[in-house]
Short mmCIF file of C-alpha atoms and ligand atoms in Angstrom, two decimals:
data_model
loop_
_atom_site.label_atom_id
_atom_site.label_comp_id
_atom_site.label_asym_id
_atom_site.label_seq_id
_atom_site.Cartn_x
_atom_site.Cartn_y
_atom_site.Cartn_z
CA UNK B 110 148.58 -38.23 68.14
CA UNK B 111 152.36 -38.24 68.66
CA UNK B 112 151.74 -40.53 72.01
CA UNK B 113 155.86 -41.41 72.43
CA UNK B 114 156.94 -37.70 72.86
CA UNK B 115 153.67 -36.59 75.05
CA UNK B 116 154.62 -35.49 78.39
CA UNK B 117 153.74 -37.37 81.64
CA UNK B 118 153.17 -35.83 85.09
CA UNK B 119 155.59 -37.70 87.10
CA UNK B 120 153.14 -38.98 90.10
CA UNK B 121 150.03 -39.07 92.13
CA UNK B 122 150.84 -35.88 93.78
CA UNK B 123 151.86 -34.48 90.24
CA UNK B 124 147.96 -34.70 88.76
CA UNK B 125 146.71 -33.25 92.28
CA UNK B 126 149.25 -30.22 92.47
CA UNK B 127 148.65 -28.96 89.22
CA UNK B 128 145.07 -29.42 89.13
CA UNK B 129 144.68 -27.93 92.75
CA UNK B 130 146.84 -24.98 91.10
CA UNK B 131 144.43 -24.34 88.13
CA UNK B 132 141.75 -24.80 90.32
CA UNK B 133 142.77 -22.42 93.58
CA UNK B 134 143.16 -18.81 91.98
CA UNK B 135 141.20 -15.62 91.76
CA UNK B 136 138.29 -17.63 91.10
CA UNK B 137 138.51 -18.31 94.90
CA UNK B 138 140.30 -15.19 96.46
CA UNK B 139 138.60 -12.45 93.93
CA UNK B 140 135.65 -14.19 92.18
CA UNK B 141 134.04 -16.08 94.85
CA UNK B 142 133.61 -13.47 97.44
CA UNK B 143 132.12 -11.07 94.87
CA UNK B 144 129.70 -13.60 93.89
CA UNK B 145 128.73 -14.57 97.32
CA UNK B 146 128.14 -10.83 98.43
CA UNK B 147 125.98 -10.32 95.19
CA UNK B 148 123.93 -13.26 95.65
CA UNK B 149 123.12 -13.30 99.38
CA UNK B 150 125.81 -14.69 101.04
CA UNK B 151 124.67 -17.69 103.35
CA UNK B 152 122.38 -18.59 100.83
CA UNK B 153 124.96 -18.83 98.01
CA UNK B 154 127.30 -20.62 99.92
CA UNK B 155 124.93 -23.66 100.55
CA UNK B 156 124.35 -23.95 96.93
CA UNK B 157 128.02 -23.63 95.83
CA UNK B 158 128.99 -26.32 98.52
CA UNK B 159 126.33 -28.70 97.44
CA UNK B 160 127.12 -27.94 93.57
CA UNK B 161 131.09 -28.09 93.88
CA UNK B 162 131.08 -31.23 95.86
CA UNK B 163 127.73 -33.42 94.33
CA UNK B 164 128.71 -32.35 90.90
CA UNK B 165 131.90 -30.83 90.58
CA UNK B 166 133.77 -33.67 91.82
CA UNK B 167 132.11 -36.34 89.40
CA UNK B 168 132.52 -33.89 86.78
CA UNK B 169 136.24 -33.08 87.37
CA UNK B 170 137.13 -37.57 87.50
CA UNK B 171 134.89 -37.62 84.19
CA UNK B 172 137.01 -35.05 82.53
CA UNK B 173 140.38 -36.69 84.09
CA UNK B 174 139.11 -39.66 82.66
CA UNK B 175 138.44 -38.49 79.37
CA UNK B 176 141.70 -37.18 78.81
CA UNK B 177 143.59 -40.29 80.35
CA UNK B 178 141.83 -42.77 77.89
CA UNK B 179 142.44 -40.13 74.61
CA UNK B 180 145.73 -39.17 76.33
CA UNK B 181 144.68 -35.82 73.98
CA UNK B 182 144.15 -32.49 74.19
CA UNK B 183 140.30 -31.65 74.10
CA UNK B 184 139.37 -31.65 70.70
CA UNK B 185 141.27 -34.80 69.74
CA UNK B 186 139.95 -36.08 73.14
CA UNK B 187 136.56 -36.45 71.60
CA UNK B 188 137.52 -37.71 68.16
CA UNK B 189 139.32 -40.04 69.59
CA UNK B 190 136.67 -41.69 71.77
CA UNK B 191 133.59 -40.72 70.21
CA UNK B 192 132.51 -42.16 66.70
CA UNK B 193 134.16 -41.27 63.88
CA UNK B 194 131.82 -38.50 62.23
CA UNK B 195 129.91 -37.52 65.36
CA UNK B 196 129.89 -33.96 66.24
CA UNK B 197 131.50 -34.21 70.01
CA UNK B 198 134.82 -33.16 68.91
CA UNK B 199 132.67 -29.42 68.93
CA UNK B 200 132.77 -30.06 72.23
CA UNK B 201 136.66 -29.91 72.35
CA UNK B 202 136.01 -26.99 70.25
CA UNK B 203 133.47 -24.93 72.67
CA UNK B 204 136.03 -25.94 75.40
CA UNK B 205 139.29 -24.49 73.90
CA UNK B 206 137.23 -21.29 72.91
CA UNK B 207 136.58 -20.70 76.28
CA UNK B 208 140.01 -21.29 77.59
CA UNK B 209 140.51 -18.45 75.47
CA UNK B 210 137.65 -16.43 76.22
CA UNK B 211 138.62 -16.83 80.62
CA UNK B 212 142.38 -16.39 79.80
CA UNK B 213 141.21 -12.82 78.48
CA UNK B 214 139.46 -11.49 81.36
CA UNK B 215 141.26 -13.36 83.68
CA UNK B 216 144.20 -12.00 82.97
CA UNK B 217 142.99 -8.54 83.44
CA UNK B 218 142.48 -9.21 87.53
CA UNK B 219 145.81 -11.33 86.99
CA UNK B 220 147.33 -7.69 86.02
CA UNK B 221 145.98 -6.27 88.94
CA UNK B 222 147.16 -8.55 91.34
CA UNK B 223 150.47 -7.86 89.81
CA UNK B 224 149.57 -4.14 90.35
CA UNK B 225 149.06 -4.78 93.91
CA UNK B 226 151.91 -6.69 94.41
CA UNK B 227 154.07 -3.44 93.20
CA UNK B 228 152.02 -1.36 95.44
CA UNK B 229 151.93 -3.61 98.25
CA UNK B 230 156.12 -3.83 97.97
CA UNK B 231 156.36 0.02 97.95
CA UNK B 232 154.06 0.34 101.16
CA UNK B 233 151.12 2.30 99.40
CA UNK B 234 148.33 1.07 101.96
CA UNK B 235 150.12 1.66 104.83
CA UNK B 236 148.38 4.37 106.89
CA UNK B 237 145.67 4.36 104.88
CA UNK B 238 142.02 5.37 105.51
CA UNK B 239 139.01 3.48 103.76
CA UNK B 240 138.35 6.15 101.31
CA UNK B 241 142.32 6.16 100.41
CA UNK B 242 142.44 2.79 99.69
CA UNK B 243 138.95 2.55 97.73
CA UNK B 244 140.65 5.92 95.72
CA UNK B 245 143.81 3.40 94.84
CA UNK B 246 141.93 1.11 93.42
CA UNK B 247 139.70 2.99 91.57
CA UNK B 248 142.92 4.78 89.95
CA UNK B 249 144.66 2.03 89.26
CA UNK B 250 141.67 0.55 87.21
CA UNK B 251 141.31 3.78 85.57
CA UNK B 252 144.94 4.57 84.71
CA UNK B 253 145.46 4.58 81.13
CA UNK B 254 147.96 2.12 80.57
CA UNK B 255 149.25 0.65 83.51
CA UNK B 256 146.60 -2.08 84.22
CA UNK B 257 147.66 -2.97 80.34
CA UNK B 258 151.16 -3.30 80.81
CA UNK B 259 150.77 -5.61 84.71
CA UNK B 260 148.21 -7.71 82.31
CA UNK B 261 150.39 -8.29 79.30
CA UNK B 262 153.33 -8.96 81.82
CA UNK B 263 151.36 -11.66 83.24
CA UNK B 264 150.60 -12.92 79.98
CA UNK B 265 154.11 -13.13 78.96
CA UNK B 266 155.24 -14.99 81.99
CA UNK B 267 152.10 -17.58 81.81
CA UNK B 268 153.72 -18.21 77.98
CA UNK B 269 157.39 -18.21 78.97
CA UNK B 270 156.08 -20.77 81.77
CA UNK B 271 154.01 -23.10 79.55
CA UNK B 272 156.84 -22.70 76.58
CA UNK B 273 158.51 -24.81 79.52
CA UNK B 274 156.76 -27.89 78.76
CA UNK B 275 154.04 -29.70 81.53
CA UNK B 276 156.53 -31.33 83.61
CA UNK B 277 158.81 -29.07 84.70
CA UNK B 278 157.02 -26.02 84.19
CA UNK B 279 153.78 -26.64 85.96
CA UNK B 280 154.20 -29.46 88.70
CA UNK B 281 157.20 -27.91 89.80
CA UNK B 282 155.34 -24.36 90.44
CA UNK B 283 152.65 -25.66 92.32
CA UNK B 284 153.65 -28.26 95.04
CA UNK B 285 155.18 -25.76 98.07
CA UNK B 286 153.55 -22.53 96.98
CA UNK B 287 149.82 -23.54 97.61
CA UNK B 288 150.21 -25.01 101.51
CA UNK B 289 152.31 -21.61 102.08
CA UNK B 290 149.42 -19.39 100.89
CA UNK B 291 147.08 -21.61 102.81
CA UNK B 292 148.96 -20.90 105.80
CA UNK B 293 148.67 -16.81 105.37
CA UNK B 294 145.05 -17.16 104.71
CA UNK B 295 144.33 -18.71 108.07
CA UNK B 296 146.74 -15.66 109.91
CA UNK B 297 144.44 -13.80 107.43
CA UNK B 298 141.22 -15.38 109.05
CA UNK B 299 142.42 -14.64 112.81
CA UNK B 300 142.83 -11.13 112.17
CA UNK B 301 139.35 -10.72 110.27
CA UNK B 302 137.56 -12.52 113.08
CA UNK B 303 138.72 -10.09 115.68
CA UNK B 304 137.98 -7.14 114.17
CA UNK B 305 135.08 -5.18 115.72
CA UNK B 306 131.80 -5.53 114.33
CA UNK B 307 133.20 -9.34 112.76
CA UNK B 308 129.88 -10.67 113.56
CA UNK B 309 128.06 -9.11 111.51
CA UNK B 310 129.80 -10.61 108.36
CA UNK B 311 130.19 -13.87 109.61
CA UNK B 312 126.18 -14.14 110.30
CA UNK B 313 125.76 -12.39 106.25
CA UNK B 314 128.34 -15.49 105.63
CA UNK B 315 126.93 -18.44 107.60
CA UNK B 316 123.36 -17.67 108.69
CA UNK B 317 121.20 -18.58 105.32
CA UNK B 318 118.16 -16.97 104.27
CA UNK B 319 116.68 -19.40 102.28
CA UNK B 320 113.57 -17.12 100.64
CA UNK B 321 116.85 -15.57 99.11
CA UNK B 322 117.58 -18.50 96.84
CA UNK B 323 116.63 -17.82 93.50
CA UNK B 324 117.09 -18.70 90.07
CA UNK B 325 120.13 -16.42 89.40
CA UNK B 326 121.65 -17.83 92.78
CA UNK B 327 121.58 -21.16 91.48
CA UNK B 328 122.78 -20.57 88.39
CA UNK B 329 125.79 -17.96 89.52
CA UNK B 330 126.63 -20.83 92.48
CA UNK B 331 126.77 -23.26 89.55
CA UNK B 332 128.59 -21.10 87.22
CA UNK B 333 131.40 -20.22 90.45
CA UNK B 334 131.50 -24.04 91.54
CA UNK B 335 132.65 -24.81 87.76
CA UNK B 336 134.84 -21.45 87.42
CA UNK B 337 136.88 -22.60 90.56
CA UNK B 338 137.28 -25.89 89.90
CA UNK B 339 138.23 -25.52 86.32
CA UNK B 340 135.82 -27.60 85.36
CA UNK B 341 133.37 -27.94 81.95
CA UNK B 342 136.05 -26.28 79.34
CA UNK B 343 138.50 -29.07 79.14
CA UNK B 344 141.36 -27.53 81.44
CA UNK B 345 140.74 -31.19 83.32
CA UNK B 346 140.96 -33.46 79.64
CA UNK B 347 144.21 -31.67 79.36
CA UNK B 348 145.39 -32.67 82.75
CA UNK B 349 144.07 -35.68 82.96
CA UNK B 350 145.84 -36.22 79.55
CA UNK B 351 149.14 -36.10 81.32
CA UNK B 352 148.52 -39.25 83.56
CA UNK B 353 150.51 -41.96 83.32
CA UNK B 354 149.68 -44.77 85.58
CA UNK B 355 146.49 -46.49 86.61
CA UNK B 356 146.37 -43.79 89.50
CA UNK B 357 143.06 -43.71 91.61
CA UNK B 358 141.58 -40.35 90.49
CA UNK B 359 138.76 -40.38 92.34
CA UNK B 360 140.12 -39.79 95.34
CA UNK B 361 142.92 -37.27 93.43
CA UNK B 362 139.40 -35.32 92.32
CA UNK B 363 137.67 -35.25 96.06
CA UNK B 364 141.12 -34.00 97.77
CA UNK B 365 141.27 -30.77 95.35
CA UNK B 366 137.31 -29.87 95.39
CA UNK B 367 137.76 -30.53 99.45
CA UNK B 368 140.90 -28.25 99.24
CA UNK B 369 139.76 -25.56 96.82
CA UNK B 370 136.35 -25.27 98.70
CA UNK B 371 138.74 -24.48 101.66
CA UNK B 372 139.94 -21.72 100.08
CA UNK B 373 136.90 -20.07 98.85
CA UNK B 374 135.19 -20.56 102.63
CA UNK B 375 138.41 -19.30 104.22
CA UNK B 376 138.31 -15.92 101.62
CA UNK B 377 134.72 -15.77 102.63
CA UNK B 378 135.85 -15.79 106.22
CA UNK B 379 138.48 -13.47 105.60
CA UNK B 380 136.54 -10.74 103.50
CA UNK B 381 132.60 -10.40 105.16
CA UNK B 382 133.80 -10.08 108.55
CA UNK B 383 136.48 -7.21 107.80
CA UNK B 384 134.24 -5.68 105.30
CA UNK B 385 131.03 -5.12 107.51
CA UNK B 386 133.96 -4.10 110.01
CA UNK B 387 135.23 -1.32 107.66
CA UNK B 388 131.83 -0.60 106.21
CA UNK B 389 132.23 -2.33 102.78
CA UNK B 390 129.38 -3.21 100.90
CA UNK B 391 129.25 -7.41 100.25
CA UNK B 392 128.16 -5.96 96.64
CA UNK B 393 130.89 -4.17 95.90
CA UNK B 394 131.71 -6.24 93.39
CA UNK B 395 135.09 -6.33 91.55
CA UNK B 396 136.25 -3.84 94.20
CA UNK B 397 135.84 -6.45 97.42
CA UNK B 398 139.05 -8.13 97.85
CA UNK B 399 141.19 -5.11 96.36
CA UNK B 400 139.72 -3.00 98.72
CA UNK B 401 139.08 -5.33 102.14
CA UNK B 402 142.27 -7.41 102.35
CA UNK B 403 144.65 -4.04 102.12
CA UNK B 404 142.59 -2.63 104.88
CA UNK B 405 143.01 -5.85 106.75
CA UNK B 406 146.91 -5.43 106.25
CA UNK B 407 146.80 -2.13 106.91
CA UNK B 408 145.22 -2.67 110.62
CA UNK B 409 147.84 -5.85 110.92
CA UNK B 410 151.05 -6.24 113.14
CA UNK B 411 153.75 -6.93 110.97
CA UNK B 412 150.72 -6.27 107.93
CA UNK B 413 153.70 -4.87 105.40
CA UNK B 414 155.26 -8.38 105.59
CA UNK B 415 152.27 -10.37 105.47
CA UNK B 416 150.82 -8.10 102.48
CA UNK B 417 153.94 -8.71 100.19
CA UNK B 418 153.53 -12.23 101.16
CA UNK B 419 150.14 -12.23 100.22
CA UNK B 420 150.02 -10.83 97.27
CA UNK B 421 153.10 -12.64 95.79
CA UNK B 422 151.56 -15.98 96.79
CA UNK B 423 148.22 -14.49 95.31
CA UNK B 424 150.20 -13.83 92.06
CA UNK B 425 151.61 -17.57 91.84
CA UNK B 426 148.56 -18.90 92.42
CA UNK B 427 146.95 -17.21 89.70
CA UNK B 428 149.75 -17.74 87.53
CA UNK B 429 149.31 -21.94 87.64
CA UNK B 430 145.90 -21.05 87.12
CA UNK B 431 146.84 -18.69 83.73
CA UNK B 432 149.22 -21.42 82.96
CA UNK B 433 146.17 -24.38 82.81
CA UNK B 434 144.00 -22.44 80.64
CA UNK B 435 147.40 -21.32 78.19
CA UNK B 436 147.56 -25.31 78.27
CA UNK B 437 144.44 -26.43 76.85
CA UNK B 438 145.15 -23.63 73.65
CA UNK B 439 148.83 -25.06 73.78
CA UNK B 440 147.81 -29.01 73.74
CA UNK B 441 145.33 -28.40 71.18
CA UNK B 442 147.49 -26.22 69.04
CA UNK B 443 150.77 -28.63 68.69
CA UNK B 444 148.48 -32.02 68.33
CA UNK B 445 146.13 -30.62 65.97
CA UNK B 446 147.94 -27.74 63.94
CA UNK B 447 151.39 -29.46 65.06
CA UNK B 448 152.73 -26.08 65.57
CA UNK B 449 155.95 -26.08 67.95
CA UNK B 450 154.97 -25.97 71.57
CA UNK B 451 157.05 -22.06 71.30
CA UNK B 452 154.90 -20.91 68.56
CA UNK B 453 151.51 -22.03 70.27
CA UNK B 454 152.09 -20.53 73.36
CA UNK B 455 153.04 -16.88 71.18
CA UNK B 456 149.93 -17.41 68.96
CA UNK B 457 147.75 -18.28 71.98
CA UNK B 458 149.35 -15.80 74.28
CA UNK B 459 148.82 -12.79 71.51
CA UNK B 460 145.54 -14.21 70.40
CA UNK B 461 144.65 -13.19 74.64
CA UNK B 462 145.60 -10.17 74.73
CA UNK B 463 143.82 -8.91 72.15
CA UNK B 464 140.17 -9.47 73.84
CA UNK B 465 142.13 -9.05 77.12
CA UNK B 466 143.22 -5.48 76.55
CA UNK B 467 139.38 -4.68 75.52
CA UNK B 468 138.63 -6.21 79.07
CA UNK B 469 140.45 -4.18 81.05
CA UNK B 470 140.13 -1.12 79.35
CA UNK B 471 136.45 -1.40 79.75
CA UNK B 472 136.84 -0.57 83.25
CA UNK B 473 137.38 2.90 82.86
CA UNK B 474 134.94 5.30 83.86
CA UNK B 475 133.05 6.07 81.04
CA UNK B 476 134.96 3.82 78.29
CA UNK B 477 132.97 2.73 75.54
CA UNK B 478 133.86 -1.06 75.99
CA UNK B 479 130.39 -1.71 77.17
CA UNK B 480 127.10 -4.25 75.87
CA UNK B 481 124.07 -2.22 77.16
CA UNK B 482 124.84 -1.95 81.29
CA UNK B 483 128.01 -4.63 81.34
CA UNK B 484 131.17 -4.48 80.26
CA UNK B 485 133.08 -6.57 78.27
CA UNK B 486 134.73 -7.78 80.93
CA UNK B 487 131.57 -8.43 82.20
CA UNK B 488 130.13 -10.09 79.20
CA UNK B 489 133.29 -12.54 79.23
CA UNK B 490 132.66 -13.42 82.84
CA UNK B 491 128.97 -14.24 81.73
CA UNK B 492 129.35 -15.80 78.77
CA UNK B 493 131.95 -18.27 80.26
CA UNK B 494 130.88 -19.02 83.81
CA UNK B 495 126.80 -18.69 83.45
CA UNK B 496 126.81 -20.48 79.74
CA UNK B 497 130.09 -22.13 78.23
CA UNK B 498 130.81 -24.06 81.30
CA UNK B 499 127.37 -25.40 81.95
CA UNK B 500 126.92 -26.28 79.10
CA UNK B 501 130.18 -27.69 78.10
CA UNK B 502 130.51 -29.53 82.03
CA UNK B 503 126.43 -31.01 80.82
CA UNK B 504 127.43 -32.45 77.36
CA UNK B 505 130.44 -33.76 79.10
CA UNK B 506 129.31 -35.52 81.67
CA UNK B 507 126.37 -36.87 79.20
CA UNK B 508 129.35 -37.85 76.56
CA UNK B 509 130.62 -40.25 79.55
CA UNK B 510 128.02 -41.29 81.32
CA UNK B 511 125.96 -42.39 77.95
CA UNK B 512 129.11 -43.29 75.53
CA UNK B 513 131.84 -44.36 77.65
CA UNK B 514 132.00 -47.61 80.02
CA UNK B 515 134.00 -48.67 82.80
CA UNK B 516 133.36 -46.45 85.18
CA UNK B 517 132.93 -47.21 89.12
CA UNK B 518 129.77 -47.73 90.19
CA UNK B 519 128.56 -44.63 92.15
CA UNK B 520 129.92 -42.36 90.80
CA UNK B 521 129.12 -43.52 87.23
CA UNK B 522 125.58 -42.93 88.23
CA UNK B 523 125.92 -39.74 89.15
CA UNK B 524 127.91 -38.79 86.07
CA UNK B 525 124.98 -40.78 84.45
CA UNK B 526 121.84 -39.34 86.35
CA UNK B 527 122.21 -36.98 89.01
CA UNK B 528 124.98 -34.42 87.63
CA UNK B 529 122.98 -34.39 84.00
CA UNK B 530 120.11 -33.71 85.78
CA UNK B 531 120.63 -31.39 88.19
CA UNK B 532 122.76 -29.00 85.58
CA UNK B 533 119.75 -28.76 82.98
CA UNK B 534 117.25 -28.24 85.54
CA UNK B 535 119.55 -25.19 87.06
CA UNK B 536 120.67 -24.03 83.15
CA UNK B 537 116.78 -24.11 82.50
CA UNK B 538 115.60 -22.58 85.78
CA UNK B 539 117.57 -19.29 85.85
CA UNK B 540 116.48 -18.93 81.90
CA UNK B 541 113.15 -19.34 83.06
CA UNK B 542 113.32 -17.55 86.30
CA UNK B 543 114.12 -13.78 85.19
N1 LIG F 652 139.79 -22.28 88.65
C1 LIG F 652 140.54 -21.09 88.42
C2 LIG F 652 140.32 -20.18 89.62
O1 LIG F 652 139.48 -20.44 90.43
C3 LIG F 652 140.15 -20.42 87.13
C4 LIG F 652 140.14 -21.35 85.97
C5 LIG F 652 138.96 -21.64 85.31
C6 LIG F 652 141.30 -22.01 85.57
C7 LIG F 652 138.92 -22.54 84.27
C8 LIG F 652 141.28 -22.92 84.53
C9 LIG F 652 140.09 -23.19 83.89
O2 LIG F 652 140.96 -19.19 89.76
#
């Protein structure tokens, strides 16, 4: 470990911003709503709050504190701390692959919210009916190569960004963007809420059927809980690698699950209500936000401002998110291969956009990019959320709570009990429960 030239985030607020900017993303804006509307809305919510804040937040100060003690990148994380010939460093392994593996599909929405930042500058939803706007994004998906070319831009500026170095090219990024998007998303919420026929969204949202949770809801509210907060791949190690002091992380860990639960209820508030208004289905799946929040715009005062805004803010906070995941394939690249931090970020970048290309081409009509019914994009999104993080966030919070000391008292026992627990007996459940 070259420990005198590692990079330090420069304070307190340093750690918080640039986890709360991995964490707040699509997964929150894009992914959450889509998951909520397939799995039952109310009911998924009370899951994923109980999830993100009983075991996300222990899980997200275990990884900070596995990376602070190793000050390493995953896979050095674990050979550092764990005995010398143990297998945990496959751990660090498992983790980076599936940096890789979300980088890939993520970048394909990342492309599209690129996309939509084009369209929303050249005033394409304006005056637009329903069908209209459900035809845009249906032909921007399907367009041959333009989807491509938005996601291989955004991988390009996630490299030239991470190229920069921790310090000035990810705390910087995230510290005034995040409250500014915040502060759309609540003008956002006002407008949704008085829509006509608002109601009946916010009841799908808020009013919990609890005969409707099953196995897969658990499982998909655990998988989105660890999605969102970057949590269980070692996005966290790497972060928590860059802390300097004796900070309290604790508290660092409950501000950003508080504030990137915000975000997911507010798009929750934002989408149901306007899409029962417009007569969306809550299943309509990767089509939910593209379609509802245009409308919204659409129907807004002012809506061609706030729409650029949107989307541009939407675009920066993906990109910190993009830039987290490039990280952990960057860290683990230059400590273990000792390639420069320039050539990492290529390899890892090109590495992406091989798998990522397959992922968004599947979504053409009728492409041959599929497993049985999904796509690949599809299968990534599984594979990751619904396996690779459980299991990884499990074996993590086992590798702590069983082989590490020192930790505060109630929250070691969750790490130690509770959060072991309660992630097998989901993981087992929905494997059980088909
Ligand atoms: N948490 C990010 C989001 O919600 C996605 C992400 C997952 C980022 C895992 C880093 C690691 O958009």
């Amino acid at each position: 470990m070259s420990d005198k030239k590692r990079e330090t985030f420069g304070s307190k607020l340093g750690l918080i911003m640039a986890t709360a900017g991995s964490a707040l993303g699509l997964g929150n804006i894009y992914r959450f709503p889509c998951e909520a509307g397939a799995n039952g809305g109310a009911a998924f919510l009370i899951v994923y709050l109980v999830i993100a804040l009983l075991i996300g937040t222990p899980l997200m100060v275990a990884e900070f504190v596995i990376g602070r003690r190793s000050k390493s990148n995953p896979v050095g994380a674990f050979r550092c701390l764990a005995s010398a010939k143990s297998a945990w460093p496959l751990l660090g392994y498992l983790g980076v692959l599936c940096a890789f593996l979300i980088l890939a599909f993520y970048t394909t929405v990342a492309g599209w919210t690129l996309g939509y930042l084009g369209k929303a500058a050249a005033g394409h939803f304006s005056g637009q009916d329903l069908p209209a706007i459900q035809r845009q994004f249906a032909d921007f998906t399907n367009h041959p190569w333009l989807p491509v070319v938005c996601q291989l831009a955004f991988l390009a500026l996630t490299a030239v960004v991470v190229m920069r170095g921790v310090k000035d090219g990810i705390e910087r990024w995230s510290k005034i963007l995040m409250p500014l998007l915040l502060v759309i998303m609540v003008v956002l919420c006002v407008k949704s809420l008085t829509l006509s026929g608002a109601g009946e969204g916010l009841a799908f949202f808020f009013k919990p059927d609890f005969s409707k949770i099953t196995g897969r809801v658990l499982i998909s509210a655990l998988g989105q809980s660890f999605f969102s907060l970057s949590i269980g791949m070692g996005a966290l190690i790497t972060y928590g690698s860059y802390i300097s002091r004796k900070d309290n992380m604790v508290s660092s860990a409950v501000g950003v699950t508080l504030a990137d639960t915000l975000v997911a209820v507010l798009a929750g508030v934002i989408i149901f209500p306007a899409a029962f208004s417009f007569g969306i289905q809550p299943e309509a799946g990767a089509s939910l936000a593209f379609t509802t929040l245009p409308m919204v715009f659409q129907q807004m005062t002012g809506g061609y401002f706030f729409c650029l805004m949107f989307f541009l803010l939407l675009v920066i906070a993906t990109l910190t998110s993009t830039i987290s995941l490039l990280e952990v394939i960057v860290a683990t690249l230059t400590e273990e291969l000792h390639l420069s931090r320039a050539k990492s970020a290529l390899v890892g970048a090109a590495g992406t956009a091989v798998i990522g290309v397959l992922a968004t081409l599947s979504f053409r009509t009728g492409s041959p990019l599929h497993l049985g019914s999904s796509t690949v994009f599809d299968l990534l999104d599984h594979a990751t959320a619904l396996y690779m993080m459980p299991i990884g966030g499990l074996l993590i919070v086992l590798f702590l709570g069983w082989k590490m000391n020192g930790l505060r008292k109630a929250i070691y026992l969750i790490i130690r009990y509770l959060a072991p627990v309660a992630i097998a007996v989901i993981f087992v459940s929905q494997l059980l429960m088909r």
